[in-house]
Amino acid sequence: MRDTCLDTAEIEMALLSEGNEPAPEGGASVDLPPEAFRAAGYQAIDRLVDYYATLTDRPVFPATTPLDIEPLFDRPAPEQGEPLDAMLAEFSDLILPNSTLQGHPRFFSWVNGGGTQVGALAELLAAGLNPNLGGWRAAQAATVIENRTIRWIADLMGLAPTATGLFVSGGTMANTAALQMALRSTATWDIEAEGLQSPNRPRQLTVYMADHETHISLTKALDLLGLGRNALRKVPSNPDFTINTAALERMLDEDIASGMTPFCIVGHAGSINVGAIDDFAALARIARARGLWLHLDGACGALGAILPELHDAYRGIEEADSVSFDAHKWMGVPYECGCVMVKDPAVLRRAFKVTASYLHEDGDAALELYDYFDRGPQMSRGFRAMKVWMSLRHYGAEGYREFFRRTIDNARYAHQLVSDSDEWEVVQPEPRLFIYSFRYVGARHASPDDETLDQINARIADEMKRRQIALVMTTRIHGRVTQRLSIANHRTTRADIKATLDAMAAIGRELVAGS
Ligand SMILES: *Cc1c(COP(=O)(O)O)cnc(C)c1O
């Protein structure tokens, strides 16, 4: 082992001193000769050009599972290097045909973004430069770009001029970071030193959120922070699925009276099944009156605040202590990219500041504000901002408004088709965002019971996938199985929506006839 390590170090030294020159005899060069790198780069782009050109004609969901395709990749670890050509060919021949195509206009599952070409190019450039955005000394321009991009988005959303934040892996990390800030900001004991193990810590720290579809990312956040899942208190919601603020106030008073310690309210800026947007102004008032932190989980929908026509729906967003959104969902930026933003910039350091002799060369306070390791959960960090910065610049805020409006129009069109037919049941108000749930109930003359309809709805989604028409998924609303479309993809048209609902209804009819 020892010999191998020495050999590797020697090779690295040689590479460092010789730049692009071939490595000394017997060693492998890290860098390709410039012409070979250029040729491979063009080949990679050509393969992506083919992918986009054929995207709509490809099956959205390949009829394969990881178990099916494991044999295709079952090879020993490569002892000797392989030529790049072969691997690039495998992207087209092996990887693409065995991948669900999230960019496909009839991909309606989870809340996944369709991806942008500009974002893909930005990823390439970011990876090539390879800055580490843990601290600014390793990433000056990248750090400034990250700050600037978040500033732009905060302005477009109408957040406070002080608002700042950082990119993280996704909504789950953003919610976790927000809860960490909430804890650090509301704690009455030395939480930095003693954490949740302090004998002085109050009993039963609790978090509040609407009951109908609390996102599992909150469960993960409670797990990671050691708060325990019982810390989540589910508040009754209104018929339109927004949080019932009167019920929230009652619950807070009762919980405090019974010895609990509420510290955070989490509002929905676009809930996962129906895109509900809570009353932020009311939540801010309730939080402020009791000294609680208000976080808005906007992984799906906080970006809707950039639409002037939704201004009323997002009223009060600027009063929240923290807001999260996922650039890899509605914005279509390639995975991974979530964002957490805070109104008071000092809170980031209160929650995440660390020191070590090897991190700071000098103590310039003005410059330390640019170190992200002091202001977020990660140490080493990639240049996620590049793909958001380039996408936002390329399309412009107006471009994004147009994309968002198109997806909302598609959801509303689905609602119209559902409302106009007695085969469908409306289960939510007209959608404000791009998510829409509804239920197949069969025609009036042949309406099976609820359990049978649950099974039929589940089968419809399965058949849509099996027949390669569209990838739709089911969820449960008020305990019943419903269809759920997440139309976050900017390539989706009204024709895709019509074809999808027509096919679903036809399958429903087949199943009712056969049941
Ligand atoms: C997607 C989502 C999350 C989690 O985000 P990830 O990026 O998947 O970690 C949290 N909350 C809501 C409402 C979401 O839609």
Coordinates of C-alpha atoms and ligand atoms in Angstrom, one line a residue:
M1 CA 0.0 0.0 0.0
R2 CA 2.7 2.4 1.0
D3 CA 4.5 2.1 -2.3
T4 CA 1.4 2.8 -4.2
C5 CA 0.8 6.0 -2.2
L6 CA 4.3 7.2 -2.9
D7 CA 3.9 6.5 -6.6
T8 CA 0.7 8.4 -6.8
A9 CA 2.2 11.4 -5.0
E10 CA 5.2 11.3 -7.4
I11 CA 2.9 11.3 -10.4
E12 CA 0.9 14.2 -9.0
M13 CA 4.1 16.2 -8.4
A14 CA 5.1 15.6 -12.0
L15 CA 1.7 16.7 -13.3
L16 CA 1.8 19.8 -11.2
S17 CA 5.2 20.8 -12.5
E18 CA 4.6 19.9 -16.1
G19 CA 1.0 21.2 -16.7
N20 CA -0.4 19.6 -19.8
E21 CA 2.8 17.9 -20.8
P22 CA 2.6 14.1 -20.9
A23 CA 3.4 12.5 -17.6
P24 CA 6.7 10.8 -17.1
E25 CA 7.1 7.4 -18.5
G26 CA 4.7 4.9 -17.1
G27 CA 2.4 7.5 -15.5
A28 CA -1.1 8.5 -16.6
S29 CA -1.8 12.1 -17.5
V30 CA -4.8 13.7 -15.7
D31 CA -5.4 16.2 -18.5
L32 CA -6.2 15.3 -22.1
P33 CA -4.3 16.8 -24.9
P34 CA -6.2 20.0 -25.8
E35 CA -7.5 18.6 -29.2
A36 CA -8.7 15.4 -27.5
F37 CA -10.5 17.4 -24.8
R38 CA -12.2 19.6 -27.4
A39 CA -13.3 16.6 -29.5
A40 CA -14.7 14.8 -26.5
G41 CA -16.5 17.9 -25.4
Y42 CA -18.1 18.4 -28.8
Q43 CA -19.1 14.7 -28.8
A44 CA -20.8 15.1 -25.4
I45 CA -22.7 18.1 -26.7
D46 CA -23.7 16.2 -29.8
R47 CA -25.2 13.5 -27.7
L48 CA -27.2 16.0 -25.7
V49 CA -28.4 17.7 -29.0
D50 CA -29.7 14.3 -30.1
Y51 CA -31.4 13.7 -26.8
Y52 CA -33.3 17.0 -27.0
A53 CA -34.2 16.4 -30.6
T54 CA -35.7 13.0 -29.8
L55 CA -37.0 13.8 -26.3
T56 CA -40.7 13.9 -27.2
D57 CA -40.7 10.7 -29.1
R58 CA -38.9 8.7 -26.5
P59 CA -40.8 6.7 -23.8
V60 CA -41.2 8.9 -20.7
F61 CA -40.8 5.9 -18.4
P62 CA -38.7 3.0 -19.6
A63 CA -40.2 -0.3 -18.6
T64 CA -37.2 -1.1 -16.4
T65 CA -36.3 -1.2 -12.8
P66 CA -32.9 -1.1 -11.2
L67 CA -33.2 -4.9 -10.8
D68 CA -33.6 -5.2 -14.6
I69 CA -30.7 -3.1 -15.6
E70 CA -28.2 -4.0 -12.9
P71 CA -26.7 -6.7 -15.1
L72 CA -25.9 -4.1 -17.8
F73 CA -23.6 -2.3 -15.4
D74 CA -22.2 -5.4 -13.6
R75 CA -18.5 -5.1 -14.4
P76 CA -15.4 -5.3 -12.2
A77 CA -13.9 -2.0 -11.2
P78 CA -11.8 -0.8 -14.1
E79 CA -8.1 -1.6 -13.5
Q80 CA -7.0 0.1 -16.7
G81 CA -8.3 3.3 -18.1
E82 CA -10.9 3.2 -21.0
P83 CA -11.2 5.5 -23.9
L84 CA -13.8 8.3 -23.6
D85 CA -15.5 7.4 -26.9
A86 CA -16.9 4.2 -25.5
M87 CA -18.3 5.9 -22.4
L88 CA -19.9 8.7 -24.4
A89 CA -21.6 6.1 -26.6
E90 CA -22.9 4.4 -23.5
F91 CA -24.6 7.7 -22.4
S92 CA -26.8 7.3 -25.5
D93 CA -27.0 3.5 -25.7
L94 CA -27.1 2.4 -22.1
I95 CA -28.0 5.3 -19.8
L96 CA -30.6 7.3 -21.8
P97 CA -32.8 4.3 -22.7
N98 CA -32.8 3.2 -19.1
S99 CA -33.7 6.5 -17.6
T100 CA -37.1 8.2 -16.8
L101 CA -37.1 11.4 -18.9
Q102 CA -37.9 14.3 -16.6
G103 CA -37.6 16.6 -19.5
H104 CA -40.5 14.8 -21.3
P105 CA -43.6 17.0 -21.7
R106 CA -45.7 14.3 -20.3
F107 CA -43.7 13.7 -17.1
F108 CA -46.1 14.8 -14.4
S109 CA -44.7 13.0 -11.3
W110 CA -43.5 14.2 -7.9
V111 CA -42.5 17.9 -8.3
N112 CA -39.6 17.5 -10.6
G113 CA -38.2 20.1 -13.0
G114 CA -37.7 19.5 -16.7
G115 CA -34.2 20.8 -16.8
T116 CA -32.8 23.6 -19.0
Q117 CA -30.1 23.4 -21.6
V118 CA -28.6 26.6 -20.3
G119 CA -28.4 25.1 -16.9
A120 CA -26.6 22.1 -18.3
L121 CA -24.0 24.3 -20.0
A122 CA -23.6 26.2 -16.8
E123 CA -22.9 23.0 -14.9
L124 CA -20.2 22.1 -17.4
L125 CA -18.5 25.5 -16.9
A126 CA -18.9 25.4 -13.1
A127 CA -17.4 21.9 -13.0
G128 CA -14.5 22.9 -15.3
L129 CA -13.5 25.8 -13.1
N130 CA -14.3 23.7 -10.0
P131 CA -14.3 26.4 -7.3
N132 CA -15.0 25.4 -3.7
L133 CA -17.6 27.9 -2.4
G134 CA -16.9 27.0 1.2
G135 CA -14.9 30.1 1.7
W136 CA -14.4 33.1 -0.7
R137 CA -10.6 32.6 -0.9
A138 CA -11.2 29.6 -3.2
A139 CA -14.0 31.2 -5.1
Q140 CA -14.2 35.0 -5.4
A141 CA -16.3 35.5 -8.5
A142 CA -18.4 32.4 -7.7
T143 CA -19.2 33.8 -4.2
V144 CA -20.2 37.2 -5.6
I145 CA -22.4 35.5 -8.2
E146 CA -24.1 33.4 -5.6
N147 CA -24.9 36.5 -3.5
R148 CA -26.0 38.4 -6.5
T149 CA -28.2 35.7 -7.8
I150 CA -30.0 35.3 -4.5
R151 CA -30.3 39.1 -4.2
W152 CA -32.0 39.1 -7.7
I153 CA -34.5 36.4 -6.7
A154 CA -35.2 38.0 -3.3
D155 CA -36.0 41.3 -5.1
L156 CA -38.1 39.6 -7.7
M157 CA -40.1 37.8 -5.0
G158 CA -40.5 41.1 -3.0
L159 CA -38.5 40.0 0.0
A160 CA -36.9 42.5 2.4
P161 CA -33.8 44.4 1.0
T162 CA -31.8 42.8 3.8
A163 CA -32.7 39.2 2.7
T164 CA -29.8 37.0 1.9
G165 CA -29.2 33.2 1.8
L166 CA -27.4 30.4 0.1
F167 CA -27.9 27.5 -2.3
V168 CA -28.2 24.1 -0.7
S169 CA -28.9 20.6 -2.1
G170 CA -32.6 21.0 -2.1
G171 CA -35.8 21.8 -0.2
T172 CA -35.0 19.2 2.5
M173 CA -31.7 20.8 3.4
A174 CA -33.3 24.3 3.1
N175 CA -36.0 23.3 5.6
T176 CA -33.4 21.7 7.9
A177 CA -31.3 24.8 7.8
A178 CA -34.3 27.0 8.5
L179 CA -35.3 24.9 11.5
Q180 CA -31.8 25.1 12.8
M181 CA -31.9 29.0 12.5
A182 CA -35.3 28.9 14.2
L183 CA -33.9 26.9 17.1
R184 CA -30.8 29.1 17.5
S185 CA -32.8 32.3 17.3
T186 CA -35.5 31.4 19.8
A187 CA -33.5 29.3 22.3
T188 CA -33.4 30.7 25.8
W189 CA -30.4 28.5 26.9
D190 CA -26.9 28.1 25.6
I191 CA -27.9 26.0 22.6
E192 CA -24.6 26.5 20.8
A193 CA -22.7 24.8 23.6
E194 CA -25.2 22.4 25.0
G195 CA -27.5 21.7 22.1
L196 CA -30.7 19.8 23.0
Q197 CA -28.9 18.0 25.8
S198 CA -29.0 21.0 28.1
P199 CA -30.7 20.5 31.5
N200 CA -32.0 24.0 31.1
R201 CA -33.7 23.4 27.8
P202 CA -37.5 23.7 27.9
R203 CA -39.7 20.7 27.5
Q204 CA -41.1 19.7 24.2
L205 CA -40.0 22.1 21.5
T206 CA -42.8 22.1 18.9
V207 CA -43.2 23.1 15.2
Y208 CA -46.6 23.9 13.6
M209 CA -47.8 23.2 10.0
A210 CA -51.1 22.5 8.2
D211 CA -52.2 18.9 8.7
H212 CA -53.3 17.9 5.2
E213 CA -50.0 17.1 3.5
T214 CA -47.1 18.0 5.7
H215 CA -44.1 17.4 3.5
I216 CA -41.8 14.5 4.6
S217 CA -38.8 16.9 4.3
L218 CA -40.1 18.3 7.6
T219 CA -39.9 14.9 9.1
K220 CA -36.3 14.5 7.9
A221 CA -35.4 17.9 9.3
L222 CA -36.8 16.9 12.7
D223 CA -34.9 13.7 12.5
L224 CA -31.6 15.3 11.6
L225 CA -31.9 18.0 14.3
G226 CA -32.7 15.5 17.0
L227 CA -36.1 17.1 17.7
G228 CA -38.1 14.0 17.2
R229 CA -41.1 13.6 15.0
N230 CA -43.5 14.3 17.8
A231 CA -42.3 17.9 17.7
L232 CA -44.5 18.4 14.6
R233 CA -47.9 19.6 15.6
K234 CA -50.4 19.3 12.7
V235 CA -52.9 22.2 12.5
P236 CA -56.3 21.8 10.9
S237 CA -56.7 23.3 7.5
N238 CA -59.4 25.2 5.7
P239 CA -61.5 23.6 2.9
D240 CA -59.1 25.2 0.4
F241 CA -56.2 23.4 2.2
T242 CA -54.6 26.5 3.6
I243 CA -53.7 26.5 7.3
N244 CA -56.6 27.5 9.6
T245 CA -55.0 30.4 11.5
A246 CA -57.7 30.6 14.2
A247 CA -57.1 26.9 14.9
L248 CA -53.3 27.6 15.0
E249 CA -53.7 30.3 17.6
R250 CA -55.9 28.1 19.7
M251 CA -53.5 25.2 19.4
L252 CA -50.5 27.4 20.3
D253 CA -52.3 28.7 23.4
E254 CA -53.3 25.2 24.6
D255 CA -49.9 23.8 23.9
I256 CA -48.2 26.5 25.9
A257 CA -50.6 26.1 28.7
S258 CA -49.9 22.4 28.8
G259 CA -46.1 23.0 29.0
M260 CA -44.9 22.7 25.4
T261 CA -42.5 25.2 23.9
P262 CA -43.5 26.3 20.4
F263 CA -40.6 27.8 18.5
C264 CA -41.5 27.7 14.8
I265 CA -44.4 27.9 12.4
V266 CA -44.0 26.5 8.9
G267 CA -46.2 28.0 6.2
H268 CA -46.8 26.4 2.8
A269 CA -45.8 28.5 -0.2
G270 CA -47.3 25.9 -2.6
S271 CA -48.2 22.6 -0.9
I272 CA -47.2 19.3 -2.4
N273 CA -50.6 17.9 -3.5
V274 CA -52.7 21.0 -4.3
G275 CA -50.3 23.9 -4.4
A276 CA -52.0 25.7 -1.4
I277 CA -50.6 29.0 -0.4
D278 CA -51.1 29.9 3.3
D279 CA -52.0 33.4 4.6
F280 CA -48.4 34.6 5.2
A281 CA -49.5 38.0 6.7
A282 CA -51.7 36.2 9.3
L283 CA -48.9 33.7 10.1
A284 CA -46.4 36.5 10.5
R285 CA -48.7 38.3 12.9
I286 CA -49.2 35.1 15.0
A287 CA -45.5 34.3 15.0
R288 CA -44.5 37.8 16.0
A289 CA -47.0 38.1 18.8
R290 CA -45.5 34.9 20.4
G291 CA -41.8 35.3 19.5
L292 CA -41.9 32.4 17.1
W293 CA -39.9 31.9 14.0
L294 CA -41.9 31.9 10.7
H295 CA -40.5 29.7 7.9
L296 CA -42.2 29.4 4.5
D297 CA -41.6 26.1 2.7
G298 CA -41.6 27.3 -0.8
A299 CA -39.8 24.4 -2.4
C300 CA -42.7 24.1 -5.0
G301 CA -44.2 27.5 -5.0
A302 CA -42.3 30.4 -3.5
L303 CA -41.1 31.5 -6.9
G304 CA -44.8 32.2 -7.8
A305 CA -44.2 35.5 -5.9
I306 CA -42.5 36.9 -9.0
L307 CA -45.8 36.9 -10.8
P308 CA -47.6 40.3 -10.3
E309 CA -51.0 38.6 -10.8
L310 CA -50.3 36.5 -7.7
H311 CA -49.3 39.4 -5.6
D312 CA -52.2 39.2 -3.2
A313 CA -51.7 35.4 -2.7
Y314 CA -48.1 36.0 -1.5
R315 CA -48.9 39.1 0.6
G316 CA -46.7 39.0 3.7
I317 CA -44.0 36.8 2.3
E318 CA -41.5 39.6 3.1
E319 CA -42.4 39.3 6.8
A320 CA -41.3 35.6 7.1
D321 CA -38.0 35.0 8.9
S322 CA -36.9 32.5 6.3
V323 CA -38.2 31.3 2.9
S324 CA -37.0 28.3 0.9
F325 CA -37.4 27.5 -2.8
D326 CA -36.1 24.8 -5.1
A327 CA -34.5 26.0 -8.3
H328 CA -34.4 22.4 -9.5
K329 CA -38.2 22.3 -9.6
W330 CA -40.2 25.1 -11.2
M331 CA -37.1 26.9 -12.5
G332 CA -35.9 23.8 -14.3
V333 CA -32.3 24.3 -13.2
P334 CA -30.5 20.9 -13.2
Y335 CA -30.3 19.0 -10.0
E336 CA -29.3 19.7 -7.3
C337 CA -30.3 23.2 -6.3
G338 CA -32.4 24.4 -3.4
C339 CA -32.1 27.7 -1.6
V340 CA -32.8 29.1 1.9
M341 CA -33.2 32.8 2.4
V342 CA -33.4 34.8 5.6
K343 CA -34.6 38.2 6.4
D344 CA -31.9 39.0 9.0
P345 CA -28.4 38.1 7.6
A346 CA -26.9 37.9 11.1
V347 CA -29.0 34.8 11.8
L348 CA -27.0 32.7 9.3
R349 CA -23.8 33.2 11.3
R350 CA -25.7 32.7 14.6
A351 CA -26.8 29.3 13.4
F352 CA -23.8 28.1 11.5
K353 CA -20.6 29.9 12.6
V354 CA -17.6 27.7 13.2
T355 CA -13.9 28.5 13.7
A356 CA -10.8 26.6 13.1
S357 CA -7.2 27.7 12.8
Y358 CA -6.9 26.4 9.2
L359 CA -10.0 28.3 7.9
H360 CA -9.1 31.9 8.5
E361 CA -5.8 33.5 7.5
D362 CA -6.7 36.8 8.9
G363 CA -9.6 38.4 10.8
D364 CA -11.1 40.8 8.3
A365 CA -14.7 40.9 9.4
A366 CA -16.0 42.5 6.2
L367 CA -14.5 39.7 4.1
E368 CA -15.5 36.9 6.5
L369 CA -19.1 37.7 5.7
Y370 CA -18.4 36.2 2.3
D371 CA -17.4 32.8 3.8
Y372 CA -20.3 30.4 3.3
F373 CA -18.9 27.7 5.7
D374 CA -19.8 30.2 8.4
R375 CA -23.3 30.9 7.0
G376 CA -24.6 27.4 6.1
P377 CA -24.6 23.7 6.9
Q378 CA -21.9 22.7 4.4
M379 CA -18.1 23.1 4.4
S380 CA -17.0 22.3 0.8
R381 CA -19.7 23.6 -1.6
G382 CA -20.1 23.5 -5.4
F383 CA -20.8 26.3 -7.7
R384 CA -24.6 25.7 -7.8
A385 CA -25.2 29.5 -8.4
M386 CA -23.7 29.3 -11.9
K387 CA -26.7 27.4 -13.3
V388 CA -29.2 29.7 -11.6
W389 CA -27.4 32.8 -12.6
M390 CA -27.0 31.8 -16.2
S391 CA -30.6 30.5 -16.5
L392 CA -32.1 33.6 -15.0
R393 CA -29.9 35.8 -17.2
H394 CA -30.7 33.9 -20.4
Y395 CA -34.5 33.7 -19.9
G396 CA -34.8 36.9 -17.9
A397 CA -37.5 37.4 -15.2
E398 CA -40.0 37.9 -18.0
G399 CA -39.0 34.6 -19.6
Y400 CA -39.6 32.8 -16.3
R401 CA -42.9 34.6 -15.7
E402 CA -44.0 33.3 -19.1
F403 CA -42.9 29.7 -18.3
F404 CA -44.6 29.8 -15.0
R405 CA -47.8 31.2 -16.5
R406 CA -47.8 28.5 -19.1
T407 CA -47.6 25.8 -16.4
I408 CA -50.3 27.4 -14.3
D409 CA -52.5 27.7 -17.4
N410 CA -52.0 24.0 -18.0
A411 CA -53.1 23.2 -14.5
R412 CA -56.1 25.4 -14.9
Y413 CA -56.9 23.8 -18.2
A414 CA -56.8 20.3 -16.5
H415 CA -59.2 21.7 -13.8
Q416 CA -61.5 22.9 -16.6
L417 CA -61.5 19.5 -18.3
V418 CA -62.2 17.8 -14.9
S419 CA -65.0 20.2 -14.0
D420 CA -66.7 19.7 -17.4
S421 CA -66.9 15.9 -17.2
D422 CA -69.0 13.8 -14.8
E423 CA -66.3 11.1 -15.0
W424 CA -64.0 13.2 -12.9
E425 CA -64.4 14.5 -9.4
V426 CA -63.1 18.0 -8.4
V427 CA -61.2 17.6 -5.1
Q428 CA -59.5 21.0 -4.8
P429 CA -60.1 24.7 -5.8
E430 CA -59.0 26.0 -9.1
P431 CA -55.2 25.7 -9.0
R432 CA -53.1 28.8 -8.3
L433 CA -49.9 27.0 -9.2
F434 CA -48.8 24.1 -11.4
I435 CA -50.0 21.2 -9.2
Y436 CA -53.4 19.7 -9.6
S437 CA -55.2 16.8 -8.0
F438 CA -58.5 15.2 -9.1
R439 CA -60.2 11.8 -8.9
Y440 CA -61.7 9.4 -11.4
V441 CA -65.2 8.5 -10.3
G442 CA -66.7 6.8 -13.4
A443 CA -69.8 8.1 -15.3
R444 CA -73.0 8.8 -13.3
H445 CA -74.7 5.6 -14.4
A446 CA -71.8 3.4 -13.2
S447 CA -70.2 4.8 -10.1
P448 CA -68.5 2.1 -8.1
D449 CA -68.0 2.4 -4.3
D450 CA -65.1 4.4 -2.9
E451 CA -62.8 1.5 -2.2
T452 CA -63.2 0.2 -5.8
L453 CA -62.6 3.8 -7.1
D454 CA -59.4 4.0 -5.0
Q455 CA -58.2 0.8 -6.8
I456 CA -59.3 2.1 -10.2
N457 CA -57.5 5.4 -9.7
A458 CA -54.3 3.6 -8.7
R459 CA -54.6 1.3 -11.7
I460 CA -55.2 4.3 -14.1
A461 CA -51.8 5.7 -13.1
D462 CA -50.1 2.3 -13.5
E463 CA -51.6 1.8 -16.9
M464 CA -50.6 5.3 -18.1
K465 CA -47.1 4.4 -17.3
R466 CA -47.2 0.8 -18.7
R467 CA -48.7 2.1 -22.0
Q468 CA -46.0 4.9 -22.1
I469 CA -48.6 7.6 -22.5
A470 CA -47.6 9.8 -19.6
L471 CA -46.0 9.5 -16.1
V472 CA -48.8 10.4 -13.6
M473 CA -49.0 9.5 -10.0
T474 CA -51.6 9.2 -7.3
T475 CA -51.8 10.7 -3.9
R476 CA -54.4 10.7 -1.2
I477 CA -56.7 13.7 -0.5
H478 CA -59.1 13.4 2.5
G479 CA -58.0 9.7 2.6
R480 CA -59.1 8.9 -1.0
V481 CA -56.8 7.9 -3.8
T482 CA -56.6 10.8 -6.4
Q483 CA -54.7 11.5 -9.5
R484 CA -52.0 14.2 -9.2
L485 CA -50.3 16.1 -11.9
S486 CA -47.3 18.2 -11.3
I487 CA -46.9 20.3 -14.4
A488 CA -43.6 22.0 -13.7
N489 CA -42.2 21.3 -17.2
H490 CA -42.1 24.3 -19.5
R491 CA -42.3 22.0 -22.6
T492 CA -45.8 20.7 -21.7
T493 CA -48.6 22.1 -23.8
R494 CA -52.4 22.1 -23.5
A495 CA -52.5 19.3 -26.1
D496 CA -50.4 17.1 -23.7
I497 CA -52.9 17.8 -20.9
K498 CA -55.9 17.0 -23.1
A499 CA -54.3 13.8 -24.4
T500 CA -53.3 12.7 -20.9
L501 CA -56.8 13.3 -19.4
D502 CA -58.5 11.6 -22.4
A503 CA -56.3 8.6 -22.0
M504 CA -56.8 8.4 -18.3
A505 CA -60.6 8.6 -18.7
A506 CA -60.5 5.9 -21.4
I507 CA -58.5 3.6 -19.1
G508 CA -60.9 4.4 -16.3
R509 CA -63.9 3.3 -18.4
E510 CA -62.1 0.0 -19.3
L511 CA -61.5 -0.7 -15.7
V512 CA -65.1 0.2 -14.6
A513 CA -66.4 -2.1 -17.3
G514 CA -64.1 -4.9 -16.1
S515 CA -64.7 -4.4 -12.4
Ligands
LIG1 C1 -39.9 19.0 -3.0 C2 -40.3 19.6 -1.8 C3 -39.5 19.6 -0.6 C4 -38.2 18.9 -0.6 O1 -37.3 19.4 -1.5 P1 -36.1 18.5 -2.1 O2 -35.5 19.4 -3.1 O3 -36.7 17.2 -2.7 O4 -35.2 18.1 -0.9 C5 -39.9 20.2 0.5 N1 -41.2 20.8 0.5 C6 -42.0 20.8 -0.5 C7 -43.3 21.5 -0.4 C8 -41.6 20.2 -1.7 O5 -42.4 20.2 -2.8

